[in-house]
């Protein structure tokens, strides 16, 4: 299995709502960075922090939240996933869609770091309920 296959499997687990499958490739010491301006912005260490501060909060706050992958770029130890987020924020009832890139760093098939780049202005509009 290539590193790109590892990331494709993560995305497939995400589509299936399989949290265990999503965290399976993460190192116990993974650093996971959500973009500034994103509701879950920050850098988290380890799978438990990622689940608690990102995955669980998304599940609590959004209806039909998903990442639709358009392309996975295999750069060896660096893999990039490009696509779009979408979902409806429960508190405002506002839907959003925003382009996103994920940069994954792997060693021996294990994710050691993740960084998200996204159009946070689109997400903020849904949070605020403004047009």
PDB file of C-alpha atoms in Angstrom:
ATOM      1  CA  UNK A   1       0.000   0.000   0.000  1.00  0.00           C
ATOM      2  CA  UNK A   2       1.418   3.393  -0.989  1.00  0.00           C
ATOM      3  CA  UNK A   3       1.160   6.474   1.199  1.00  0.00           C
ATOM      4  CA  UNK A   4      -1.453   7.820  -1.214  1.00  0.00           C
ATOM      5  CA  UNK A   5      -3.439   4.594  -0.694  1.00  0.00           C
ATOM      6  CA  UNK A   6      -3.254   5.148   3.078  1.00  0.00           C
ATOM      7  CA  UNK A   7      -4.812   8.594   2.630  1.00  0.00           C
ATOM      8  CA  UNK A   8      -7.448   7.296   0.203  1.00  0.00           C
ATOM      9  CA  UNK A   9      -8.379   4.714   2.866  1.00  0.00           C
ATOM     10  CA  UNK A  10      -8.674   7.522   5.451  1.00  0.00           C
ATOM     11  CA  UNK A  11     -11.034   9.409   3.137  1.00  0.00           C
ATOM     12  CA  UNK A  12     -13.077   6.252   2.488  1.00  0.00           C
ATOM     13  CA  UNK A  13     -13.401   5.745   6.258  1.00  0.00           C
ATOM     14  CA  UNK A  14     -14.515   9.367   6.592  1.00  0.00           C
ATOM     15  CA  UNK A  15     -17.195   8.845   3.940  1.00  0.00           C
ATOM     16  CA  UNK A  16     -18.408   5.795   5.876  1.00  0.00           C
ATOM     17  CA  UNK A  17     -18.435   7.628   9.235  1.00  0.00           C
ATOM     18  CA  UNK A  18     -15.797   5.186  10.514  1.00  0.00           C
ATOM     19  CA  UNK A  19     -13.806   7.121  13.136  1.00  0.00           C
ATOM     20  CA  UNK A  20     -11.631   4.091  13.968  1.00  0.00           C
ATOM     21  CA  UNK A  21     -10.707   3.771  10.298  1.00  0.00           C
ATOM     22  CA  UNK A  22      -9.979   7.492  10.102  1.00  0.00           C
ATOM     23  CA  UNK A  23      -7.529   7.425  13.009  1.00  0.00           C
ATOM     24  CA  UNK A  24      -5.993   4.022  12.175  1.00  0.00           C
ATOM     25  CA  UNK A  25      -3.135   5.485  10.093  1.00  0.00           C
ATOM     26  CA  UNK A  26      -2.322   8.256  12.598  1.00  0.00           C
ATOM     27  CA  UNK A  27       0.875   8.079  14.604  1.00  0.00           C
ATOM     28  CA  UNK A  28       0.398   8.219  18.381  1.00  0.00           C
ATOM     29  CA  UNK A  29       2.386  11.477  18.131  1.00  0.00           C
ATOM     30  CA  UNK A  30       0.697  12.931  15.019  1.00  0.00           C
ATOM     31  CA  UNK A  31       0.450  16.713  14.799  1.00  0.00           C
ATOM     32  CA  UNK A  32      -2.840  17.794  13.227  1.00  0.00           C
ATOM     33  CA  UNK A  33      -3.242  21.457  12.229  1.00  0.00           C
ATOM     34  CA  UNK A  34      -6.577  23.033  11.369  1.00  0.00           C
ATOM     35  CA  UNK A  35      -6.372  26.406   9.569  1.00  0.00           C
ATOM     36  CA  UNK A  36      -6.640  29.707  11.405  1.00  0.00           C
ATOM     37  CA  UNK A  37     -10.180  31.024  10.946  1.00  0.00           C
ATOM     38  CA  UNK A  38     -11.617  27.492  10.846  1.00  0.00           C
ATOM     39  CA  UNK A  39     -13.938  26.737  13.798  1.00  0.00           C
ATOM     40  CA  UNK A  40     -11.572  24.060  15.110  1.00  0.00           C
ATOM     41  CA  UNK A  41      -8.361  25.994  14.426  1.00  0.00           C
ATOM     42  CA  UNK A  42      -5.244  24.871  16.211  1.00  0.00           C
ATOM     43  CA  UNK A  43      -2.667  22.141  16.324  1.00  0.00           C
ATOM     44  CA  UNK A  44      -3.550  18.930  18.108  1.00  0.00           C
ATOM     45  CA  UNK A  45      -1.203  16.151  19.204  1.00  0.00           C
ATOM     46  CA  UNK A  46      -2.178  12.508  19.025  1.00  0.00           C
ATOM     47  CA  UNK A  47      -5.290  10.754  17.729  1.00  0.00           C
ATOM     48  CA  UNK A  48      -7.325  11.341  20.908  1.00  0.00           C
ATOM     49  CA  UNK A  49      -6.937  15.128  20.629  1.00  0.00           C
ATOM     50  CA  UNK A  50      -7.818  15.003  16.918  1.00  0.00           C
ATOM     51  CA  UNK A  51     -10.984  13.013  17.579  1.00  0.00           C
ATOM     52  CA  UNK A  52     -12.032  15.180  20.549  1.00  0.00           C
ATOM     53  CA  UNK A  53     -11.195  18.605  19.050  1.00  0.00           C
ATOM     54  CA  UNK A  54     -11.989  18.031  15.383  1.00  0.00           C
ATOM     55  CA  UNK A  55     -13.981  14.922  14.416  1.00  0.00           C
ATOM     56  CA  UNK A  56     -16.363  14.892  17.408  1.00  0.00           C
ATOM     57  CA  UNK A  57     -17.005  18.628  17.204  1.00  0.00           C
ATOM     58  CA  UNK A  58     -17.759  18.445  13.485  1.00  0.00           C
ATOM     59  CA  UNK A  59     -20.253  15.646  14.163  1.00  0.00           C
ATOM     60  CA  UNK A  60     -21.901  17.750  16.904  1.00  0.00           C
ATOM     61  CA  UNK A  61     -22.036  21.033  14.977  1.00  0.00           C
ATOM     62  CA  UNK A  62     -22.877  20.107  11.374  1.00  0.00           C
ATOM     63  CA  UNK A  63     -25.469  18.205   9.370  1.00  0.00           C
ATOM     64  CA  UNK A  64     -24.273  16.287   6.310  1.00  0.00           C
ATOM     65  CA  UNK A  65     -20.694  17.544   6.747  1.00  0.00           C
ATOM     66  CA  UNK A  66     -18.309  15.957   4.293  1.00  0.00           C
ATOM     67  CA  UNK A  67     -15.060  16.249   2.420  1.00  0.00           C
ATOM     68  CA  UNK A  68     -15.400  15.380  -1.249  1.00  0.00           C
ATOM     69  CA  UNK A  69     -12.003  14.457  -2.624  1.00  0.00           C
ATOM     70  CA  UNK A  70     -11.260  15.442  -6.213  1.00  0.00           C
ATOM     71  CA  UNK A  71      -7.631  14.408  -6.350  1.00  0.00           C
ATOM     72  CA  UNK A  72      -4.966  12.704  -4.262  1.00  0.00           C
ATOM     73  CA  UNK A  73      -1.451  13.714  -5.254  1.00  0.00           C
ATOM     74  CA  UNK A  74       1.214  11.162  -4.396  1.00  0.00           C
ATOM     75  CA  UNK A  75       4.451  12.912  -3.486  1.00  0.00           C
ATOM     76  CA  UNK A  76       5.961   9.939  -1.680  1.00  0.00           C
ATOM     77  CA  UNK A  77       6.232  10.881   1.993  1.00  0.00           C
ATOM     78  CA  UNK A  78       4.017  13.915   1.331  1.00  0.00           C
ATOM     79  CA  UNK A  79       0.496  13.379   0.003  1.00  0.00           C
ATOM     80  CA  UNK A  80      -1.951  16.148  -0.886  1.00  0.00           C
ATOM     81  CA  UNK A  81      -5.710  15.728  -0.955  1.00  0.00           C
ATOM     82  CA  UNK A  82      -7.663  18.362  -2.876  1.00  0.00           C
ATOM     83  CA  UNK A  83     -11.411  18.739  -2.776  1.00  0.00           C
ATOM     84  CA  UNK A  84     -14.254  20.553  -1.065  1.00  0.00           C
ATOM     85  CA  UNK A  85     -15.914  20.656   2.318  1.00  0.00           C
ATOM     86  CA  UNK A  86     -19.672  21.045   2.557  1.00  0.00           C
ATOM     87  CA  UNK A  87     -22.323  20.904   5.212  1.00  0.00           C
ATOM     88  CA  UNK A  88     -25.030  22.775   7.080  1.00  0.00           C
ATOM     89  CA  UNK A  89     -24.200  24.454  10.389  1.00  0.00           C
ATOM     90  CA  UNK A  90     -26.878  23.400  12.868  1.00  0.00           C
ATOM     91  CA  UNK A  91     -27.075  26.667  14.851  1.00  0.00           C
ATOM     92  CA  UNK A  92     -27.726  28.867  11.793  1.00  0.00           C
ATOM     93  CA  UNK A  93     -29.140  26.387   9.290  1.00  0.00           C
ATOM     94  CA  UNK A  94     -26.695  27.759   6.720  1.00  0.00           C
ATOM     95  CA  UNK A  95     -25.069  25.538   4.118  1.00  0.00           C
ATOM     96  CA  UNK A  96     -21.510  26.126   2.955  1.00  0.00           C
ATOM     97  CA  UNK A  97     -19.084  24.718   0.450  1.00  0.00           C
ATOM     98  CA  UNK A  98     -15.394  25.595   0.417  1.00  0.00           C
ATOM     99  CA  UNK A  99     -12.371  24.384  -1.502  1.00  0.00           C
ATOM    100  CA  UNK A 100      -9.710  22.691   0.618  1.00  0.00           C
ATOM    101  CA  UNK A 101      -6.270  21.137   0.417  1.00  0.00           C
ATOM    102  CA  UNK A 102      -4.908  18.680   2.968  1.00  0.00           C
ATOM    103  CA  UNK A 103      -1.169  18.144   3.263  1.00  0.00           C
ATOM    104  CA  UNK A 104      -0.291  14.794   4.793  1.00  0.00           C
ATOM    105  CA  UNK A 105       3.203  13.777   5.929  1.00  0.00           C
ATOM    106  CA  UNK A 106       3.877  10.068   6.359  1.00  0.00           C
ATOM    107  CA  UNK A 107       6.708   7.830   7.446  1.00  0.00           C
ATOM    108  CA  UNK A 108       6.535   4.100   6.747  1.00  0.00           C
ATOM    109  CA  UNK A 109       2.827   4.318   5.955  1.00  0.00           C
ATOM    110  CA  UNK A 110       1.967   6.178   9.186  1.00  0.00           C
ATOM    111  CA  UNK A 111       0.659   9.756   9.262  1.00  0.00           C
ATOM    112  CA  UNK A 112       3.032  11.931  11.276  1.00  0.00           C
ATOM    113  CA  UNK A 113       1.521  15.331  10.387  1.00  0.00           C
ATOM    114  CA  UNK A 114      -1.547  16.858   8.762  1.00  0.00           C
ATOM    115  CA  UNK A 115      -2.210  20.460   7.753  1.00  0.00           C
ATOM    116  CA  UNK A 116      -5.431  21.913   6.379  1.00  0.00           C
ATOM    117  CA  UNK A 117      -5.718  24.861   3.988  1.00  0.00           C
ATOM    118  CA  UNK A 118      -9.255  26.072   3.258  1.00  0.00           C
ATOM    119  CA  UNK A 119     -11.391  29.074   2.429  1.00  0.00           C
ATOM    120  CA  UNK A 120     -12.338  29.894   5.997  1.00  0.00           C
ATOM    121  CA  UNK A 121     -14.416  32.917   4.916  1.00  0.00           C
ATOM    122  CA  UNK A 122     -16.989  30.516   3.431  1.00  0.00           C
ATOM    123  CA  UNK A 123     -17.156  28.579   6.702  1.00  0.00           C
ATOM    124  CA  UNK A 124     -17.463  31.776   8.749  1.00  0.00           C
ATOM    125  CA  UNK A 125     -20.477  32.871   6.671  1.00  0.00           C
ATOM    126  CA  UNK A 126     -22.257  29.653   7.637  1.00  0.00           C
ATOM    127  CA  UNK A 127     -21.317  30.119  11.296  1.00  0.00           C
ATOM    128  CA  UNK A 128     -22.573  33.695  11.394  1.00  0.00           C
ATOM    129  CA  UNK A 129     -25.623  33.045   9.277  1.00  0.00           C
ATOM    130  CA  UNK A 130     -24.763  36.017   7.055  1.00  0.00           C
ATOM    131  CA  UNK A 131     -24.991  36.081   3.283  1.00  0.00           C
TER     132      UNK A 131
END
